[in-house]
């Protein structure tokens, strides 16, 4: 049996969680998921300002903090912290290890960045059509920032086979970070579809960190103990493809069949075809048992052969946006907020500003759900204590968006009464980086695995 | 034969849910609290009803998938995020609260079963 922990569900997740996973109980592997789609564009912007940047700097600080513990406990770390600059991340980690006089074997998994090869692919008839809309890439080619392939678990397992204590990757499918140590430890083959699928289901269960151990858990949330000290998830994996999800003893949160079900259903499409680079997992074969307190056992998982394609995520610039907010108070908070929205829109029209979209949300009334069933009834409406007016605009034209940001604050003095500016100041104009999902034949790209022992 | 008593219930009384995004698409996993209530979800919470419930929010089709092993349904709401992710100007651009929006739905259940 091996223990694989997750200590980070996204970049921006708890800084203490990975430290707790290392120090508060036994684990063999620590996986850290830093790369949401939006993260790649943030890294892109950082690297445009500083050629040394482009990876998750939090990860480097984390390794510097826990390196002696990793050594003592022989814990190996797998992280997609490399972002768009894995070699920069490697250098930074090795430098921090050298400062502590600790030898360290770092491996990298790269080759996912195909930005410079896009035109060559297009010329050869690899269209990189949008998977959702079918549009050809030429529609946005001029705005493309980056293109990254999602690799699977085998190159990561290869890096572990080379003796890496820390594996730094660029784009790798999130769940593959968890599958990789199983492949490495249990000697699973590229055609062990059921076992690979089990590893992917395990990865899916823990890749969002505490979302499986009682965080964001809808069922009986008030009874979930000690969320302040919530334990992050650990997979205890067996060579036959069965596994349990649990957490360290003494931590908060709760691992139940219900908390696990919620996470299994998170961000999936057709449950019979969860497509990954390594296999196609069938979530309708998962059998769950409450095997003990804070312990759910998974069995029966089946899957099918992998497809011949990798998924590609292509980021491109898509104009500008800004969001402004004001809060209106009782009485008639909702009515005032709606009036202010109309006044604002009239002013934007009078200024001759054109936007691709203007969107208003009334937080406190029906701002998130936005469905008819969530609209306050006429009896309740006049008594709402306060309603936040939140207006967003989007345009190709930066100047128009910038002008919009000057039209929010004046409403405090020249619009409906009983309003506060929330102390937010003038809204910020943000460049939009959007995503274009596509497929590429696996034969066109190859992962590169390398190990870099430290100098000391 | 005893007269069947039909009563209205909100989904939140018999189910829990989680939602998330993929591009301009939202998925909602809907899970029966008690396994014996799963058939009620299958019968009552059809793709058409979910489409109606999200009127004005979901511009595309709604697909439904069954996971009897988990006592759960998975819904895919197409064109439901105002362009999706970083493009969206919505207060909930990642569809995280569509789960509780679905749980507002009223369904009809047998008085005995409830």
PDB file of N, CA and C in Angstrom, chain A residues 154-218:
ATOM      1  N   UNK A 154       2.347   8.707 -17.465  1.00  0.00           N
ATOM      2  CA  UNK A 154       3.534   7.872 -17.712  1.00  0.00           C
ATOM      3  C   UNK A 154       4.853   8.640 -17.686  1.00  0.00           C
ATOM      4  N   UNK A 155       4.932   9.828 -18.291  1.00  0.00           N
ATOM      5  CA  UNK A 155       6.204  10.560 -18.162  1.00  0.00           C
ATOM      6  C   UNK A 155       6.534  10.932 -16.716  1.00  0.00           C
ATOM      7  N   UNK A 156       5.516  11.183 -15.903  1.00  0.00           N
ATOM      8  CA  UNK A 156       5.755  11.503 -14.488  1.00  0.00           C
ATOM      9  C   UNK A 156       6.268  10.251 -13.769  1.00  0.00           C
ATOM     10  N   UNK A 157       5.671   9.096 -14.096  1.00  0.00           N
ATOM     11  CA  UNK A 157       6.138   7.826 -13.512  1.00  0.00           C
ATOM     12  C   UNK A 157       7.589   7.561 -13.929  1.00  0.00           C
ATOM     13  N   UNK A 158       7.896   7.911 -15.169  1.00  0.00           N
ATOM     14  CA  UNK A 158       9.270   7.729 -15.657  1.00  0.00           C
ATOM     15  C   UNK A 158      10.243   8.579 -14.829  1.00  0.00           C
ATOM     16  N   UNK A 159       9.835   9.791 -14.530  1.00  0.00           N
ATOM     17  CA  UNK A 159      10.670  10.686 -13.716  1.00  0.00           C
ATOM     18  C   UNK A 159      10.898  10.090 -12.325  1.00  0.00           C
ATOM     19  N   UNK A 160       9.854   9.481 -11.763  1.00  0.00           N
ATOM     20  CA  UNK A 160      10.005   8.826 -10.458  1.00  0.00           C
ATOM     21  C   UNK A 160      10.971   7.644 -10.587  1.00  0.00           C
ATOM     22  N   UNK A 161      10.893   6.937 -11.707  1.00  0.00           N
ATOM     23  CA  UNK A 161      11.788   5.799 -11.961  1.00  0.00           C
ATOM     24  C   UNK A 161      13.251   6.217 -12.034  1.00  0.00           C
ATOM     25  N   UNK A 162      13.487   7.467 -12.419  1.00  0.00           N
ATOM     26  CA  UNK A 162      14.865   7.982 -12.482  1.00  0.00           C
ATOM     27  C   UNK A 162      15.378   8.385 -11.099  1.00  0.00           C
ATOM     28  N   UNK A 163      14.536   8.224 -10.107  1.00  0.00           N
ATOM     29  CA  UNK A 163      14.972   8.517  -8.742  1.00  0.00           C
ATOM     30  C   UNK A 163      14.676   9.923  -8.270  1.00  0.00           C
ATOM     31  N   UNK A 164      13.804  10.635  -8.994  1.00  0.00           N
ATOM     32  CA  UNK A 164      13.513  12.019  -8.604  1.00  0.00           C
ATOM     33  C   UNK A 164      12.855  12.091  -7.236  1.00  0.00           C
ATOM     34  N   UNK A 165      13.319  13.040  -6.429  1.00  0.00           N
ATOM     35  CA  UNK A 165      12.640  13.311  -5.163  1.00  0.00           C
ATOM     36  C   UNK A 165      11.543  14.353  -5.358  1.00  0.00           C
ATOM     37  N   UNK A 166      11.759  15.201  -6.337  1.00  0.00           N
ATOM     38  CA  UNK A 166      10.760  16.207  -6.691  1.00  0.00           C
ATOM     39  C   UNK A 166      10.569  16.198  -8.203  1.00  0.00           C
ATOM     40  N   UNK A 167       9.332  16.057  -8.640  1.00  0.00           N
ATOM     41  CA  UNK A 167       9.025  16.105 -10.073  1.00  0.00           C
ATOM     42  C   UNK A 167       8.268  17.393 -10.351  1.00  0.00           C
ATOM     43  N   UNK A 168       8.835  18.210 -11.224  1.00  0.00           N
ATOM     44  CA  UNK A 168       8.206  19.478 -11.619  1.00  0.00           C
ATOM     45  C   UNK A 168       7.727  19.324 -13.058  1.00  0.00           C
ATOM     46  N   UNK A 169       6.440  19.557 -13.277  1.00  0.00           N
ATOM     47  CA  UNK A 169       5.918  19.421 -14.632  1.00  0.00           C
ATOM     48  C   UNK A 169       5.355  20.744 -15.127  1.00  0.00           C
ATOM     49  N   UNK A 170       5.184  20.812 -16.452  1.00  0.00           N
ATOM     50  CA  UNK A 170       4.364  21.857 -17.049  1.00  0.00           C
ATOM     51  C   UNK A 170       2.938  21.337 -17.017  1.00  0.00           C
ATOM     52  N   UNK A 171       2.226  21.427 -18.152  1.00  0.00           N
ATOM     53  CA  UNK A 171       0.855  20.953 -18.204  1.00  0.00           C
ATOM     54  C   UNK A 171       0.800  19.429 -18.149  1.00  0.00           C
ATOM     55  N   UNK A 172       0.131  18.927 -17.151  1.00  0.00           N
ATOM     56  CA  UNK A 172      -0.151  17.493 -17.035  1.00  0.00           C
ATOM     57  C   UNK A 172      -1.585  17.419 -16.533  1.00  0.00           C
ATOM     58  N   UNK A 173      -2.353  16.444 -17.020  1.00  0.00           N
ATOM     59  CA  UNK A 173      -3.727  16.302 -16.544  1.00  0.00           C
ATOM     60  C   UNK A 173      -3.709  16.178 -15.022  1.00  0.00           C
ATOM     61  N   UNK A 174      -4.595  16.915 -14.348  1.00  0.00           N
ATOM     62  CA  UNK A 174      -4.553  16.993 -12.880  1.00  0.00           C
ATOM     63  C   UNK A 174      -4.535  15.605 -12.235  1.00  0.00           C
ATOM     64  N   UNK A 175      -5.434  14.745 -12.669  1.00  0.00           N
ATOM     65  CA  UNK A 175      -5.572  13.431 -12.024  1.00  0.00           C
ATOM     66  C   UNK A 175      -4.347  12.546 -12.263  1.00  0.00           C
ATOM     67  N   UNK A 176      -3.580  12.856 -13.318  1.00  0.00           N
ATOM     68  CA  UNK A 176      -2.408  12.055 -13.645  1.00  0.00           C
ATOM     69  C   UNK A 176      -1.320  12.186 -12.581  1.00  0.00           C
ATOM     70  N   UNK A 177      -1.329  13.305 -11.839  1.00  0.00           N
ATOM     71  CA  UNK A 177      -0.329  13.491 -10.779  1.00  0.00           C
ATOM     72  C   UNK A 177      -0.468  12.396  -9.722  1.00  0.00           C
ATOM     73  N   UNK A 178      -1.693  11.958  -9.487  1.00  0.00           N
ATOM     74  CA  UNK A 178      -1.972  10.908  -8.491  1.00  0.00           C
ATOM     75  C   UNK A 178      -1.746   9.515  -9.067  1.00  0.00           C
ATOM     76  N   UNK A 179      -2.106   9.348 -10.337  1.00  0.00           N
ATOM     77  CA  UNK A 179      -1.920   8.042 -10.987  1.00  0.00           C
ATOM     78  C   UNK A 179      -0.438   7.681 -11.124  1.00  0.00           C
ATOM     79  N   UNK A 180       0.406   8.685 -11.353  1.00  0.00           N
ATOM     80  CA  UNK A 180       1.820   8.417 -11.658  1.00  0.00           C
ATOM     81  C   UNK A 180       2.532   7.567 -10.603  1.00  0.00           C
ATOM     82  N   UNK A 181       2.439   7.889  -9.307  1.00  0.00           N
ATOM     83  CA  UNK A 181       3.126   7.038  -8.335  1.00  0.00           C
ATOM     84  C   UNK A 181       2.597   5.607  -8.286  1.00  0.00           C
ATOM     85  N   UNK A 182       1.336   5.409  -8.625  1.00  0.00           N
ATOM     86  CA  UNK A 182       0.789   4.040  -8.664  1.00  0.00           C
ATOM     87  C   UNK A 182       1.450   3.259  -9.791  1.00  0.00           C
ATOM     88  N   UNK A 183       1.568   3.902 -10.964  1.00  0.00           N
ATOM     89  CA  UNK A 183       2.234   3.256 -12.096  1.00  0.00           C
ATOM     90  C   UNK A 183       3.665   2.900 -11.711  1.00  0.00           C
ATOM     91  N   UNK A 184       4.335   3.850 -11.083  1.00  0.00           N
ATOM     92  CA  UNK A 184       5.740   3.654 -10.698  1.00  0.00           C
ATOM     93  C   UNK A 184       5.895   2.535  -9.662  1.00  0.00           C
ATOM     94  N   UNK A 185       5.063   2.546  -8.639  1.00  0.00           N
ATOM     95  CA  UNK A 185       5.219   1.589  -7.531  1.00  0.00           C
ATOM     96  C   UNK A 185       4.703   0.199  -7.880  1.00  0.00           C
ATOM     97  N   UNK A 186       3.599   0.144  -8.627  1.00  0.00           N
ATOM     98  CA  UNK A 186       2.925  -1.137  -8.863  1.00  0.00           C
ATOM     99  C   UNK A 186       3.259  -1.733 -10.226  1.00  0.00           C
ATOM    100  N   UNK A 187       4.017  -1.025 -11.030  1.00  0.00           N
ATOM    101  CA  UNK A 187       4.409  -1.536 -12.341  1.00  0.00           C
ATOM    102  C   UNK A 187       3.249  -1.692 -13.314  1.00  0.00           C
ATOM    103  N   UNK A 188       2.220  -0.839 -13.171  1.00  0.00           N
ATOM    104  CA  UNK A 188       1.079  -0.920 -14.089  1.00  0.00           C
ATOM    105  C   UNK A 188       1.530  -0.595 -15.513  1.00  0.00           C
ATOM    106  N   UNK A 189       0.911  -1.287 -16.475  1.00  0.00           N
ATOM    107  CA  UNK A 189       1.271  -1.130 -17.887  1.00  0.00           C
ATOM    108  C   UNK A 189       0.323  -0.150 -18.590  1.00  0.00           C
ATOM    109  N   UNK A 190       0.728   0.267 -19.793  1.00  0.00           N
ATOM    110  CA  UNK A 190      -0.062   1.252 -20.545  1.00  0.00           C
ATOM    111  C   UNK A 190      -1.400   0.689 -21.026  1.00  0.00           C
ATOM    112  N   UNK A 191      -1.583  -0.614 -20.891  1.00  0.00           N
ATOM    113  CA  UNK A 191      -2.856  -1.215 -21.317  1.00  0.00           C
ATOM    114  C   UNK A 191      -3.664  -1.762 -20.139  1.00  0.00           C
ATOM    115  N   UNK A 192      -3.241  -1.453 -18.934  1.00  0.00           N
ATOM    116  CA  UNK A 192      -4.012  -1.868 -17.738  1.00  0.00           C
ATOM    117  C   UNK A 192      -5.168  -0.901 -17.534  1.00  0.00           C
ATOM    118  N   UNK A 193      -6.119  -0.914 -18.466  1.00  0.00           N
ATOM    119  CA  UNK A 193      -7.130   0.156 -18.513  1.00  0.00           C
ATOM    120  C   UNK A 193      -7.927   0.294 -17.220  1.00  0.00           C
ATOM    121  N   UNK A 194      -8.285  -0.848 -16.599  1.00  0.00           N
ATOM    122  CA  UNK A 194      -9.083  -0.752 -15.369  1.00  0.00           C
ATOM    123  C   UNK A 194      -8.275  -0.128 -14.234  1.00  0.00           C
ATOM    124  N   UNK A 195      -7.027  -0.577 -14.088  1.00  0.00           N
ATOM    125  CA  UNK A 195      -6.203  -0.031 -13.005  1.00  0.00           C
ATOM    126  C   UNK A 195      -5.876   1.443 -13.258  1.00  0.00           C
ATOM    127  N   UNK A 196      -5.543   1.767 -14.503  1.00  0.00           N
ATOM    128  CA  UNK A 196      -5.257   3.175 -14.818  1.00  0.00           C
ATOM    129  C   UNK A 196      -6.499   4.034 -14.520  1.00  0.00           C
ATOM    130  N   UNK A 197      -7.668   3.485 -14.852  1.00  0.00           N
ATOM    131  CA  UNK A 197      -8.909   4.232 -14.596  1.00  0.00           C
ATOM    132  C   UNK A 197      -9.126   4.409 -13.097  1.00  0.00           C
ATOM    133  N   UNK A 198      -8.793   3.375 -12.325  1.00  0.00           N
ATOM    134  CA  UNK A 198      -8.918   3.483 -10.866  1.00  0.00           C
ATOM    135  C   UNK A 198      -8.011   4.608 -10.359  1.00  0.00           C
ATOM    136  N   UNK A 199      -6.787   4.664 -10.887  1.00  0.00           N
ATOM    137  CA  UNK A 199      -5.860   5.718 -10.474  1.00  0.00           C
ATOM    138  C   UNK A 199      -6.359   7.098 -10.857  1.00  0.00           C
ATOM    139  N   UNK A 200      -7.018   7.186 -12.005  1.00  0.00           N
ATOM    140  CA  UNK A 200      -7.583   8.467 -12.442  1.00  0.00           C
ATOM    141  C   UNK A 200      -8.748   8.881 -11.549  1.00  0.00           C
ATOM    142  N   UNK A 201      -9.590   7.907 -11.177  1.00  0.00           N
ATOM    143  CA  UNK A 201     -10.698   8.227 -10.271  1.00  0.00           C
ATOM    144  C   UNK A 201     -10.134   8.697  -8.920  1.00  0.00           C
ATOM    145  N   UNK A 202      -9.079   8.039  -8.461  1.00  0.00           N
ATOM    146  CA  UNK A 202      -8.421   8.464  -7.212  1.00  0.00           C
ATOM    147  C   UNK A 202      -7.916   9.895  -7.357  1.00  0.00           C
ATOM    148  N   UNK A 203      -7.308  10.179  -8.499  1.00  0.00           N
ATOM    149  CA  UNK A 203      -6.797  11.523  -8.748  1.00  0.00           C
ATOM    150  C   UNK A 203      -7.916  12.549  -8.782  1.00  0.00           C
ATOM    151  N   UNK A 204      -9.009  12.201  -9.453  1.00  0.00           N
ATOM    152  CA  UNK A 204     -10.153  13.114  -9.520  1.00  0.00           C
ATOM    153  C   UNK A 204     -10.700  13.376  -8.114  1.00  0.00           C
ATOM    154  N   UNK A 205     -10.700  12.327  -7.285  1.00  0.00           N
ATOM    155  CA  UNK A 205     -11.242  12.462  -5.923  1.00  0.00           C
ATOM    156  C   UNK A 205     -10.434  13.457  -5.087  1.00  0.00           C
ATOM    157  N   UNK A 206      -9.106  13.491  -5.269  1.00  0.00           N
ATOM    158  CA  UNK A 206      -8.298  14.331  -4.372  1.00  0.00           C
ATOM    159  C   UNK A 206      -7.723  15.584  -5.029  1.00  0.00           C
ATOM    160  N   UNK A 207      -7.903  15.755  -6.352  1.00  0.00           N
ATOM    161  CA  UNK A 207      -7.209  16.864  -7.029  1.00  0.00           C
ATOM    162  C   UNK A 207      -7.720  18.240  -6.612  1.00  0.00           C
ATOM    163  N   UNK A 208      -8.908  18.310  -6.029  1.00  0.00           N
ATOM    164  CA  UNK A 208      -9.407  19.601  -5.568  1.00  0.00           C
ATOM    165  C   UNK A 208      -9.247  19.754  -4.069  1.00  0.00           C
ATOM    166  N   UNK A 209      -8.254  19.079  -3.514  1.00  0.00           N
ATOM    167  CA  UNK A 209      -7.926  19.246  -2.104  1.00  0.00           C
ATOM    168  C   UNK A 209      -9.101  18.942  -1.199  1.00  0.00           C
ATOM    169  N   UNK A 210      -9.392  19.864  -0.301  1.00  0.00           N
ATOM    170  CA  UNK A 210     -10.366  19.629   0.767  1.00  0.00           C
ATOM    171  C   UNK A 210     -11.806  19.551   0.269  1.00  0.00           C
ATOM    172  N   UNK A 211     -12.031  19.705  -1.019  1.00  0.00           N
ATOM    173  CA  UNK A 211     -13.398  19.564  -1.536  1.00  0.00           C
ATOM    174  C   UNK A 211     -13.914  18.124  -1.395  1.00  0.00           C
ATOM    175  N   UNK A 212     -13.062  17.193  -1.005  1.00  0.00           N
ATOM    176  CA  UNK A 212     -13.535  15.809  -0.800  1.00  0.00           C
ATOM    177  C   UNK A 212     -13.560  15.442   0.689  1.00  0.00           C
ATOM    178  N   UNK A 213     -12.971  16.294   1.523  1.00  0.00           N
ATOM    179  CA  UNK A 213     -12.887  15.973   2.953  1.00  0.00           C
ATOM    180  C   UNK A 213     -13.824  16.841   3.794  1.00  0.00           C
ATOM    181  N   UNK A 214     -14.831  17.408   3.157  1.00  0.00           N
ATOM    182  CA  UNK A 214     -15.827  18.169   3.912  1.00  0.00           C
ATOM    183  C   UNK A 214     -15.886  19.639   3.532  1.00  0.00           C
ATOM    184  N   UNK A 215     -14.947  20.110   2.735  1.00  0.00           N
ATOM    185  CA  UNK A 215     -14.989  21.487   2.259  1.00  0.00           C
ATOM    186  C   UNK A 215     -16.035  21.619   1.162  1.00  0.00           C
ATOM    187  N   UNK A 216     -16.693  22.756   1.101  1.00  0.00           N
ATOM    188  CA  UNK A 216     -17.733  23.006   0.090  1.00  0.00           C
ATOM    189  C   UNK A 216     -18.713  21.843  -0.008  1.00  0.00           C
ATOM    190  N   UNK A 217     -18.934  21.165   1.116  1.00  0.00           N
ATOM    191  CA  UNK A 217     -19.821  19.994   1.118  1.00  0.00           C
ATOM    192  C   UNK A 217     -21.214  20.454   1.480  1.00  0.00           C
ATOM    193  N   UNK A 218     -22.155  20.153   0.597  1.00  0.00           N
ATOM    194  CA  UNK A 218     -23.491  20.696   0.739  1.00  0.00           C
ATOM    195  C   UNK A 218     -24.311  19.937   1.775  1.00  0.00           C
TER     196      UNK A 218
END
